[in-house]
Amino acid sequence: MADRKAELERKKLRLQQIREEKKRKDDERKKNAQDAAKNAGGAPSSSSELAQKRKDTDELLRDLGLPDAAPSSPSSGAGRATAVEAGGLEAAGEPLAVTRASPQRRTKLSMSSVNLSGFPPKESILYTKETQTPVEKPQEPEDDDSLTEPKEDVPPPPTEQPEPEVKEEPEPVVKELTEEEKERIVHSEDFVKFLDRTTRVIERAIAEDADIFIDYAGTGEEEGEGERDAGAKLSQNRQFFDDRWSRYRTVTCMDWSKQHPELLVASYSNNEESPHEPDGVALVWNTKFKKTSPEYIFHCQSAVMSAGFADFHPNLVVGGTYSGQIVLWDNRSTKRTPVQRTPLSAAAHTHPVYCVKVVGTQNAHNLISISTDGTMCSWSLDMLSQPQDSMQLKHKQSKPVAVTCMTFPHNDVNNFVVGSEDGSVYTASRHGSKAGISEAFEAHQGPVTGIDCHQVQGRIDFSHLFLSSSFDWTIKLWSLKHSNPIHSFEDNSDYVYDVQWSPVHPALFATVDGMGRLDLWNLNEDTEVPTASSSLDGQTAMNRLRWNHSGQEIAVGDDEGRVWIYDVGESLAQPRGDEWTRLAHTLADIKLNSTKDTEETISR
């Protein structure tokens, strides 16, 4: 408590000192102000004394008979000084000779010469990426109408401007990446996508002048092929072969893309010479450009026996494998392996799948697959973990049908036709009270290798017609309305591996055989011999064919891994207006001749 009181006393004492100091400063300030006022008050007395002296001087001058001094003015400082001195001397009693102050001298004005010097305005220098030097502007002419001396006296303006110093920008320091950073960049997803895309573009640019920046993984359709040579009926255009992925493999299936007509997918069997390579390979070839490397490379662990572009999904490729798996590749993925695959279980396929096809519409479609154990499955492309539907294809409670090929009639997603290993052809349906196999055709003496329904629409409906090929060296023409073949084509001397109708001509179809021969048959021209043929050199067998959607190109695969592209002449590929009527007459003639032959056989 005592400390608190002592502290208060100290604060009071300090406050008193501050107040006294402030009072002292105020007194000094007031004193200084009074002194300044006194000094200012003395000025008038000095002025009155000066006026009295001037008056006395004037009286003295009048007594001497001299005129008064000139009135004082601010500019007559010398006269005032004289008068003051005179007054002082008179007071001293000394004689004084007074002189009048001389008036102020006037200034005389005259013309003088003027020299003008021109200084050019400061130029603003702009730097661009193209140049680093200033641009000189032409000097403007001098004005002749001026009150100046001759131009010889005028110094010429400077004509050269000093070049401004250009500061050199320091070069950016390139950061050296470590090996770990390089590996991380090389394996990043963005870098892999960039390298995959640019590699395809550069490959196209090597030998092409056309638009090489087409992205098949995007949306939108590109323009189709140009006009074809209409002169030759059948001519070989080019071949596709990759030394790593095609050598020692057999082409097992092919399919053209509907969204991008120049793209062709081909599936291949395993390569027994390279056990470390993937067994299954599917390559996408581009017929629009001259490059010989595949557009896309896909592979899997089992040999691919069937493949095709997924309708309504331009980025997806479907494959059926020897192990029974269904695989799905996506060209938007950076990986070459399938993005989806079916399980190896009893609920799906456990035998080789030779048939895959997407059927339906844009909003409702399914993937249909059939294996050699007679199991048919229906899949959703969004989920391949299990089939949506499956059934066992059996004929009259016998053993399952070993299906080797399949075809659907035009605009029909329920009924279909299959060929089997025992040489028979069966019609079947997916749904309804008679789901499964409904009818059998005793077709061939060997396994059925190819089957195809008529797809061309016209004034006459031929969708009930279908063709089949077999190891028995024959091709047969069938109708779903009759159990017996309409006609048998027996011009070949080896296995007939595949057959397919033209997509635009109602009476035209193509076949390939084990002797490396491609035949085109026009039923309106001849039913005994092909209309046009082409053969490969050597002992190569042609085992698969597919018409392009335009009907002017045929892709053929052989047993050495090569894909051949043939051009079909316009005169043969494009139908005339009466082709449908002529085909109806041809079929009637064939049936009539067949009836006559049957009657002759019975009569014998």
XYZ file of C-alpha atoms in Angstrom:
604
model
C 0.000 0.000 0.000
C 2.909 2.314 0.801
C 4.402 1.664 -2.620
C 1.101 2.650 -4.223
C 1.062 5.978 -2.358
C 4.671 6.688 -3.207
C 3.963 6.051 -6.834
C 0.990 8.478 -6.783
C 3.154 11.157 -5.167
C 5.790 10.734 -7.875
C 3.142 11.080 -10.584
C 1.705 14.244 -8.995
C 5.172 15.785 -8.763
C 5.858 14.945 -12.403
C 2.534 16.465 -13.436
C 3.345 19.690 -11.546
C 6.708 19.932 -13.325
C 5.040 19.499 -16.702
C 2.544 22.284 -15.913
C 5.312 24.709 -14.825
C 7.334 23.955 -17.931
C 4.303 24.614 -20.104
C 3.595 27.929 -18.326
C 7.206 29.042 -18.765
C 7.065 28.340 -22.519
C 3.818 30.322 -22.819
C 5.413 33.346 -21.080
C 8.392 33.256 -23.414
C 6.082 33.069 -26.427
C 4.087 36.132 -25.273
C 7.295 38.110 -24.597
C 8.622 37.407 -28.062
C 5.342 38.556 -29.576
C 5.488 41.902 -27.682
C 9.078 42.536 -28.831
C 8.072 41.940 -32.415
C 5.191 44.419 -32.083
C 7.534 47.132 -30.732
C 9.936 46.712 -33.639
C 7.066 47.010 -36.119
C 5.873 50.257 -34.432
C 9.243 52.013 -34.978
C 8.916 52.078 -38.785
C 6.483 55.056 -38.956
C 8.848 57.295 -36.859
C 11.677 56.655 -39.324
C 9.385 57.597 -42.185
C 8.323 60.887 -40.485
C 11.976 61.855 -39.914
C 12.740 61.281 -43.607
C 9.778 63.414 -44.656
C 10.935 66.265 -42.347
C 14.414 66.160 -43.870
C 12.938 66.293 -47.384
C 10.847 69.350 -46.398
C 13.862 71.167 -44.991
C 15.807 70.470 -48.134
C 13.054 71.935 -50.302
C 12.999 75.157 -48.230
C 16.792 75.495 -48.537
C 16.589 75.111 -52.285
C 13.909 77.798 -52.502
C 16.067 80.202 -50.487
C 18.906 79.666 -52.899
C 16.630 80.409 -55.868
C 16.650 76.841 -57.160
C 13.588 74.833 -58.184
C 12.215 72.194 -55.863
C 13.517 68.644 -56.074
C 11.481 66.230 -58.216
C 8.945 64.275 -56.343
C 10.308 61.170 -54.972
C 9.386 57.977 -56.722
C 10.340 54.446 -56.171
C 12.576 54.597 -59.212
C 14.495 57.799 -58.112
C 16.572 56.353 -55.396
C 19.661 58.391 -56.423
C 17.826 61.787 -56.075
C 16.680 60.975 -52.621
C 20.179 60.155 -51.558
C 21.467 63.519 -52.848
C 18.815 65.507 -50.993
C 19.542 63.777 -47.779
C 23.242 64.446 -48.113
C 22.568 68.148 -48.862
C 20.472 68.556 -45.774
C 23.201 67.060 -43.714
C 25.893 69.347 -45.106
C 23.740 72.470 -44.640
C 23.233 71.632 -41.109
C 27.009 71.552 -40.747
C 27.301 75.096 -42.175
C 29.338 74.124 -45.188
C 28.585 75.502 -48.708
C 27.121 72.900 -50.933
C 26.767 72.682 -54.691
C 23.579 70.851 -55.284
C 23.172 68.919 -58.497
C 19.886 67.626 -59.808
C 19.547 63.925 -60.019
C 19.531 62.904 -63.607
C 16.293 61.371 -64.800
C 16.147 57.591 -65.537
C 17.581 56.653 -68.931
C 15.094 55.369 -71.427
C 15.722 52.098 -73.207
C 16.088 52.328 -76.992
C 14.464 49.475 -78.947
C 15.882 48.239 -82.225
C 15.610 45.231 -84.546
C 18.005 42.374 -83.872
C 18.791 39.268 -85.821
C 17.209 36.031 -84.649
C 18.663 32.597 -85.228
C 16.238 29.669 -85.188
C 17.379 26.123 -84.457
C 15.099 23.141 -85.094
C 15.087 20.174 -82.756
C 13.261 17.077 -84.043
C 10.643 15.654 -81.661
C 11.557 12.632 -79.623
C 10.680 9.473 -81.481
C 8.857 6.642 -79.747
C 10.525 3.375 -80.737
C 8.363 0.233 -80.753
C 9.813 -3.243 -80.870
C 8.150 -6.125 -82.660
C 8.986 -9.799 -83.191
C 10.059 -9.099 -86.780
C 12.642 -6.311 -86.182
C 14.762 -4.880 -83.414
C 15.850 -1.599 -85.189
C 14.097 1.785 -85.174
C 12.237 2.975 -88.241
C 13.420 6.415 -89.432
C 10.746 8.942 -90.395
C 11.361 11.476 -93.217
C 12.058 15.032 -92.111
C 9.326 17.591 -92.769
C 10.385 20.630 -94.944
C 11.118 23.922 -93.214
C 8.594 26.803 -93.484
C 9.898 29.484 -95.910
C 7.536 32.253 -94.672
C 9.450 33.404 -91.605
C 11.214 36.635 -90.439
C 14.557 34.945 -90.065
C 17.960 35.475 -91.556
C 19.024 33.403 -94.579
C 19.043 29.674 -94.043
C 22.833 29.526 -94.257
C 22.996 30.665 -90.653
C 20.553 27.985 -89.523
C 22.348 24.830 -88.466
C 20.993 21.762 -90.244
C 18.944 19.411 -88.082
C 20.524 16.088 -87.262
C 19.693 13.403 -89.776
C 21.008 10.345 -88.020
C 19.468 9.059 -84.873
C 21.551 7.002 -82.536
C 20.357 3.436 -82.423
C 18.938 2.547 -79.066
C 20.684 -0.110 -77.172
C 18.796 -3.365 -77.301
C 19.039 -5.252 -74.112
C 19.628 -8.890 -74.708
C 17.247 -11.015 -72.725
C 18.973 -13.667 -70.733
C 18.451 -17.159 -72.050
C 16.071 -19.195 -69.916
C 17.759 -21.735 -67.804
C 16.684 -25.243 -68.822
C 16.096 -27.408 -65.847
C 17.794 -30.746 -66.095
C 15.358 -33.523 -65.207
C 16.413 -36.442 -63.136
C 16.024 -39.996 -64.368
C 13.143 -40.505 -61.969
C 11.296 -37.451 -63.339
C 11.878 -38.595 -66.921
C 10.463 -42.027 -66.151
C 7.422 -40.482 -64.480
C 6.722 -38.275 -67.528
C 7.231 -41.094 -70.031
C 4.810 -43.349 -68.175
C 2.199 -40.656 -67.509
C -1.195 -41.077 -69.154
C -1.105 -37.685 -70.921
C 2.275 -38.407 -72.510
C 1.207 -41.860 -73.680
C -1.953 -40.436 -75.281
C 0.030 -37.648 -76.956
C 2.640 -40.057 -78.334
C -0.001 -42.499 -79.579
C -1.940 -39.766 -81.388
C 1.040 -37.962 -82.933
C 2.665 -41.214 -84.071
C -0.383 -42.012 -86.206
C -0.442 -38.484 -87.641
C 3.248 -38.587 -88.585
C 2.870 -41.991 -90.200
C 0.058 -40.634 -92.376
C 2.030 -37.491 -93.219
C 5.050 -39.375 -94.540
C 3.399 -40.248 -97.852
C 0.160 -38.251 -97.927
C -1.012 -34.819 -99.035
C -4.583 -35.232 -97.791
C -6.038 -34.266 -94.418
C -3.988 -36.335 -91.982
C -5.609 -34.975 -88.803
C -8.661 -37.236 -88.836
C -9.367 -38.544 -85.336
C -11.213 -41.834 -85.479
C -11.734 -41.786 -81.725
C -13.830 -38.615 -81.972
C -17.309 -37.985 -83.371
C -18.455 -37.126 -86.891
C -18.107 -38.916 -90.181
C -15.569 -38.223 -92.881
C -16.069 -38.137 -96.579
C -16.071 -41.480 -98.372
C -13.799 -42.771 -101.028
C -13.492 -41.086 -104.395
C -14.606 -42.424 -107.723
C -13.235 -45.774 -108.705
C -11.892 -46.945 -111.982
C -14.872 -48.345 -113.860
C -12.808 -50.109 -116.484
C -11.436 -53.260 -114.853
C -13.879 -55.769 -113.344
C -11.580 -56.965 -110.551
C -8.117 -55.595 -109.771
C -5.762 -55.903 -106.837
C -5.212 -52.544 -105.165
C -2.942 -53.046 -102.138
C -2.090 -55.328 -99.238
C -1.648 -54.911 -95.497
C 0.972 -56.817 -93.543
C 2.886 -56.153 -90.335
C 6.134 -58.036 -89.861
C 5.695 -58.398 -86.116
C 1.950 -58.839 -85.663
C 0.944 -60.605 -88.921
C 3.800 -62.970 -89.711
C 3.086 -66.672 -89.175
C -0.553 -65.950 -88.342
C -3.772 -66.749 -90.209
C -6.509 -64.204 -90.830
C -9.580 -65.586 -89.037
C -12.165 -62.812 -89.532
C -12.631 -59.288 -90.939
C -15.157 -56.475 -90.689
C -15.580 -52.948 -92.095
C -16.576 -49.995 -89.935
C -19.934 -48.406 -90.726
C -19.024 -45.076 -89.112
C -15.615 -44.832 -90.824
C -15.842 -46.822 -94.094
C -12.071 -46.770 -94.658
C -11.314 -48.722 -91.468
C -11.035 -52.512 -91.548
C -10.471 -54.753 -88.539
C -8.826 -58.153 -89.053
C -8.372 -60.837 -86.390
C -5.524 -63.345 -86.372
C -4.731 -66.735 -84.903
C -1.783 -67.448 -82.648
C 1.842 -67.365 -83.820
C 3.465 -70.701 -83.039
C 6.903 -69.350 -83.962
C 6.774 -66.672 -81.225
C 5.505 -68.198 -77.997
C 6.218 -64.993 -76.061
C 3.932 -62.872 -78.223
C 0.199 -62.603 -77.386
C -1.825 -65.448 -78.884
C -4.689 -63.258 -80.058
C -4.247 -60.187 -82.263
C -6.707 -57.791 -83.903
C -5.372 -55.062 -86.203
C -7.293 -52.059 -87.536
C -6.105 -51.091 -91.039
C -6.742 -47.775 -92.778
C -7.421 -47.975 -96.531
C -7.595 -44.196 -96.972
C -3.888 -43.542 -96.469
C -0.835 -45.120 -98.021
C 0.830 -45.996 -94.750
C 1.368 -49.716 -94.223
C 1.298 -49.848 -90.418
C -1.904 -50.600 -88.481
C -4.054 -47.745 -87.246
C -4.685 -49.625 -83.980
C -3.168 -52.780 -82.476
C -5.178 -54.910 -80.046
C -4.262 -58.237 -78.500
C -5.351 -60.702 -75.828
C -4.247 -63.972 -74.261
C -6.198 -66.295 -76.580
C -6.372 -66.555 -80.365
C -9.122 -64.334 -81.815
C -11.442 -66.415 -84.003
C -14.017 -63.703 -84.816
C -14.020 -59.905 -84.651
C -16.131 -56.972 -85.698
C -16.871 -53.312 -85.101
C -19.696 -52.794 -82.626
C -22.587 -51.164 -84.467
C -23.774 -47.955 -82.760
C -20.417 -47.757 -80.890
C -17.740 -46.501 -83.329
C -14.928 -46.808 -80.750
C -15.515 -50.432 -79.758
C -14.196 -53.633 -81.336
C -15.651 -56.995 -80.282
C -13.739 -60.273 -80.444
C -14.524 -63.924 -79.856
C -11.597 -66.060 -78.713
C -10.560 -69.691 -78.936
C -10.871 -70.035 -75.148
C -14.531 -68.983 -75.242
C -14.082 -65.461 -73.870
C -15.727 -62.423 -75.442
C -13.346 -59.447 -75.357
C -14.032 -55.769 -75.943
C -11.387 -53.255 -77.061
C -11.742 -49.464 -77.062
C -9.603 -47.303 -79.358
C -9.891 -44.416 -76.862
C -7.912 -46.404 -74.318
C -4.134 -46.173 -74.251
C -3.893 -49.904 -73.569
C -3.915 -52.568 -76.252
C -5.541 -55.139 -74.007
C -9.337 -55.520 -73.684
C -11.233 -53.042 -71.538
C -13.853 -55.739 -70.830
C -13.989 -59.520 -71.099
C -16.429 -62.259 -70.200
C -15.665 -64.790 -67.486
C -14.612 -68.343 -68.235
C -17.547 -70.095 -66.614
C -20.328 -72.512 -67.437
C -22.753 -69.587 -67.604
C -20.990 -68.321 -70.741
C -18.845 -69.961 -73.437
C -16.250 -72.642 -72.819
C -15.548 -73.498 -76.472
C -14.211 -71.411 -79.409
C -16.467 -68.549 -80.458
C -16.615 -68.226 -84.263
C -19.653 -65.907 -84.392
C -20.144 -62.439 -82.865
C -22.564 -59.800 -84.107
C -24.315 -56.711 -82.700
C -28.018 -56.672 -83.624
C -30.846 -54.262 -82.827
C -31.291 -50.500 -82.984
C -29.469 -47.496 -81.597
C -31.491 -47.532 -78.380
C -31.957 -51.311 -78.006
C -29.204 -53.618 -79.192
C -27.362 -56.696 -77.987
C -24.223 -58.626 -78.770
C -25.013 -62.144 -79.988
C -22.324 -64.828 -79.736
C -22.377 -68.577 -80.507
C -19.650 -71.107 -79.741
C -18.969 -74.596 -81.050
C -20.584 -76.162 -77.967
C -23.953 -74.912 -79.214
C -24.366 -72.155 -76.627
C -25.843 -68.883 -77.818
C -25.506 -65.863 -75.483
C -26.939 -62.360 -75.597
C -24.817 -59.662 -73.962
C -25.023 -55.991 -73.076
C -21.930 -54.097 -74.161
C -22.034 -52.129 -70.917
C -21.590 -55.266 -68.800
C -19.896 -58.476 -69.937
C -19.705 -60.050 -66.492
C -22.671 -62.296 -67.290
C -24.968 -62.825 -70.304
C -28.459 -61.343 -70.320
C -29.800 -64.483 -71.966
C -28.453 -67.828 -73.136
C -29.763 -71.031 -74.740
C -28.484 -74.354 -75.987
C -28.941 -74.920 -79.714
C -30.124 -78.497 -80.200
C -32.028 -80.164 -83.036
C -34.725 -82.611 -81.967
C -33.166 -83.248 -78.570
C -29.941 -84.435 -80.128
C -26.489 -83.284 -79.123
C -25.735 -79.537 -79.309
C -24.964 -78.079 -82.723
C -21.309 -77.135 -83.229
C -21.851 -73.751 -84.882
C -19.132 -72.427 -87.191
C -20.883 -69.426 -88.817
C -24.014 -67.312 -88.375
C -26.101 -64.771 -90.324
C -29.251 -62.704 -89.699
C -31.792 -61.856 -92.440
C -32.184 -58.189 -93.301
C -33.898 -56.156 -90.518
C -34.498 -59.275 -88.440
C -33.075 -59.548 -84.912
C -34.957 -62.673 -83.811
C -34.507 -65.251 -86.574
C -31.079 -66.371 -87.775
C -29.323 -69.101 -89.768
C -26.231 -71.053 -88.677
C -23.801 -73.476 -90.291
C -22.272 -76.367 -88.406
C -19.266 -78.666 -88.384
C -21.386 -81.622 -89.542
C -22.249 -79.863 -92.831
C -25.860 -79.039 -91.951
C -27.520 -75.630 -92.011
C -30.086 -74.721 -89.345
C -32.647 -71.976 -88.944
C -33.327 -70.791 -85.402
C -34.917 -67.994 -83.384
C -33.956 -66.208 -80.169
C -37.402 -65.670 -78.657
C -40.937 -66.995 -78.867
C -42.582 -70.366 -78.329
C -40.214 -72.010 -80.819
C -37.003 -70.489 -79.502
C -33.973 -72.455 -80.600
C -33.435 -74.498 -83.782
C -36.568 -74.877 -85.857
C -35.479 -76.461 -89.162
C -32.481 -78.311 -90.586
C -31.086 -78.343 -94.132
C -28.970 -81.267 -95.261
C -26.536 -78.974 -96.983
C -22.936 -80.117 -97.469
C -20.641 -83.113 -97.155
C -18.150 -81.186 -95.042
C -18.068 -78.434 -92.416
C -19.863 -75.239 -93.391
C -17.259 -72.459 -93.570
C -19.385 -69.464 -94.545
C -23.035 -68.403 -94.650
C -24.706 -65.141 -95.623
C -28.282 -63.890 -96.077
C -29.310 -61.585 -98.932
C -29.195 -57.969 -97.693
C -29.974 -55.792 -100.739
C -33.407 -54.157 -100.720
C -35.263 -53.346 -103.941
C -38.566 -53.627 -105.752
C -38.537 -57.392 -105.189
C -37.836 -58.936 -101.794
C -35.005 -61.498 -101.852
C -34.345 -61.551 -98.092
C -35.305 -65.262 -97.994
C -32.209 -66.170 -100.044
C -28.927 -67.202 -98.421
C -25.625 -68.742 -99.538
C -23.419 -71.368 -97.869
C -19.858 -72.537 -98.566
C -18.121 -75.693 -97.404
C -15.054 -77.888 -97.439
C -16.824 -80.026 -100.059
C -15.675 -77.483 -102.735
C -19.213 -76.179 -103.363
C -21.308 -73.053 -102.808
C -25.056 -73.517 -102.499
C -27.944 -71.110 -102.945
C -30.857 -71.602 -100.546
C -34.268 -70.202 -99.777
C -35.801 -70.153 -96.304
C -39.032 -71.207 -97.979
C -37.635 -74.524 -99.257
C -35.624 -77.286 -97.621
C -33.668 -78.155 -100.774
C -30.972 -75.954 -102.319
C -31.954 -73.831 -105.302
C -28.594 -74.243 -107.000
C -25.106 -75.616 -106.355
C -22.028 -73.829 -107.749
C -19.288 -76.402 -108.358
C -16.556 -74.588 -110.259
C -13.974 -74.694 -107.441
C -11.227 -77.278 -107.039
C -10.424 -76.745 -103.359
C -12.015 -75.884 -100.041
C -14.333 -72.880 -100.315
C -13.601 -70.894 -97.166
C -16.066 -67.997 -97.342
C -18.970 -66.505 -99.298
C -20.789 -63.163 -99.110
C -23.448 -61.252 -101.067
C -22.681 -57.831 -102.493
C -24.180 -55.086 -100.274
C -25.515 -53.132 -103.301
C -25.990 -55.564 -106.222
C -28.842 -58.098 -105.825
C -27.340 -60.827 -108.057
C -23.625 -60.472 -107.204
C -21.673 -62.451 -104.613
C -18.024 -63.347 -103.948
C -16.187 -66.488 -102.816
C -12.624 -67.441 -101.839
C -10.996 -70.879 -101.805
C -7.901 -72.755 -100.715
C -6.121 -72.210 -104.053
C -5.893 -68.470 -103.483
C -8.692 -67.594 -105.901
C -11.262 -64.839 -105.521
C -14.394 -65.302 -107.655
C -17.218 -62.905 -108.403
C -20.510 -64.487 -109.460
C -23.240 -62.517 -111.189
C -26.346 -64.717 -111.344
C -27.854 -62.515 -114.035
C -24.854 -63.199 -116.275
C -23.947 -66.848 -115.677
C -24.621 -69.537 -113.071
C -21.965 -72.035 -114.162
C -18.734 -70.025 -114.161
C -17.650 -66.871 -112.292
C -18.017 -63.493 -113.971
C -14.575 -62.336 -112.754
C -11.689 -64.039 -110.958
C -8.313 -63.173 -109.467
C -5.672 -65.485 -107.995
C -2.664 -65.052 -105.719
C 0.741 -66.343 -106.725
C 2.090 -69.356 -104.890
C 0.276 -71.791 -102.644
C -1.437 -69.176 -100.488
C -5.016 -69.940 -99.456
C -7.646 -67.227 -99.193
C -9.796 -67.987 -96.174
C -11.860 -64.834 -95.427
C -13.533 -62.047 -97.434
C -15.640 -58.964 -96.674
C -17.335 -56.494 -99.019
C -16.949 -52.807 -98.308
C -20.270 -51.048 -97.634
C -19.984 -49.203 -100.952
C -19.805 -52.494 -102.858
C -16.715 -51.335 -104.760
C -14.007 -52.923 -102.578
C -13.418 -56.432 -101.261
C -11.041 -57.257 -98.421
C -9.531 -60.758 -98.558
C -7.454 -62.436 -95.840
C -5.057 -65.335 -96.443
C -3.392 -68.002 -94.325
C -0.076 -66.078 -94.191
C -1.450 -63.065 -92.337
C -1.887 -60.764 -95.341
C -4.967 -58.666 -96.060
C -5.576 -57.886 -99.743
C -7.785 -55.065 -101.007
C -9.438 -55.584 -104.420
C -11.259 -52.940 -106.465
C -14.440 -54.022 -108.216
C -15.148 -52.233 -111.499
C -18.142 -49.940 -111.508
C -19.707 -51.796 -114.418
C -19.777 -54.947 -112.288
C -20.330 -53.485 -108.819
C -23.157 -51.025 -109.506
C -26.561 -52.556 -110.369
C -28.768 -51.395 -113.184
C -32.447 -50.723 -112.687
C -33.604 -54.082 -114.046
C -31.263 -56.280 -111.959
C -34.050 -57.293 -109.527
C -36.380 -58.336 -112.313
C -33.618 -60.230 -114.094
C -32.725 -62.059 -110.868
C -36.342 -63.156 -110.432
C -36.308 -64.577 -113.973
C -32.944 -66.270 -113.302
C -34.287 -67.971 -110.173
C -37.364 -69.134 -112.076
C -35.192 -70.600 -114.806
C -32.988 -72.361 -112.237
C -36.023 -73.919 -110.552
C -37.442 -75.003 -113.898
C -34.177 -76.648 -114.909
C -33.919 -78.337 -111.530
C -37.435 -79.742 -111.901
C -36.639 -81.120 -115.342
C -33.468 -82.747 -114.030
C -35.404 -84.341 -111.201
C -38.054 -85.704 -113.555
C -35.405 -87.127 -115.853
C -33.719 -88.808 -112.919
C -37.005 -90.366 -111.789
C -37.882 -91.543 -115.287
C -34.575 -93.329 -115.540
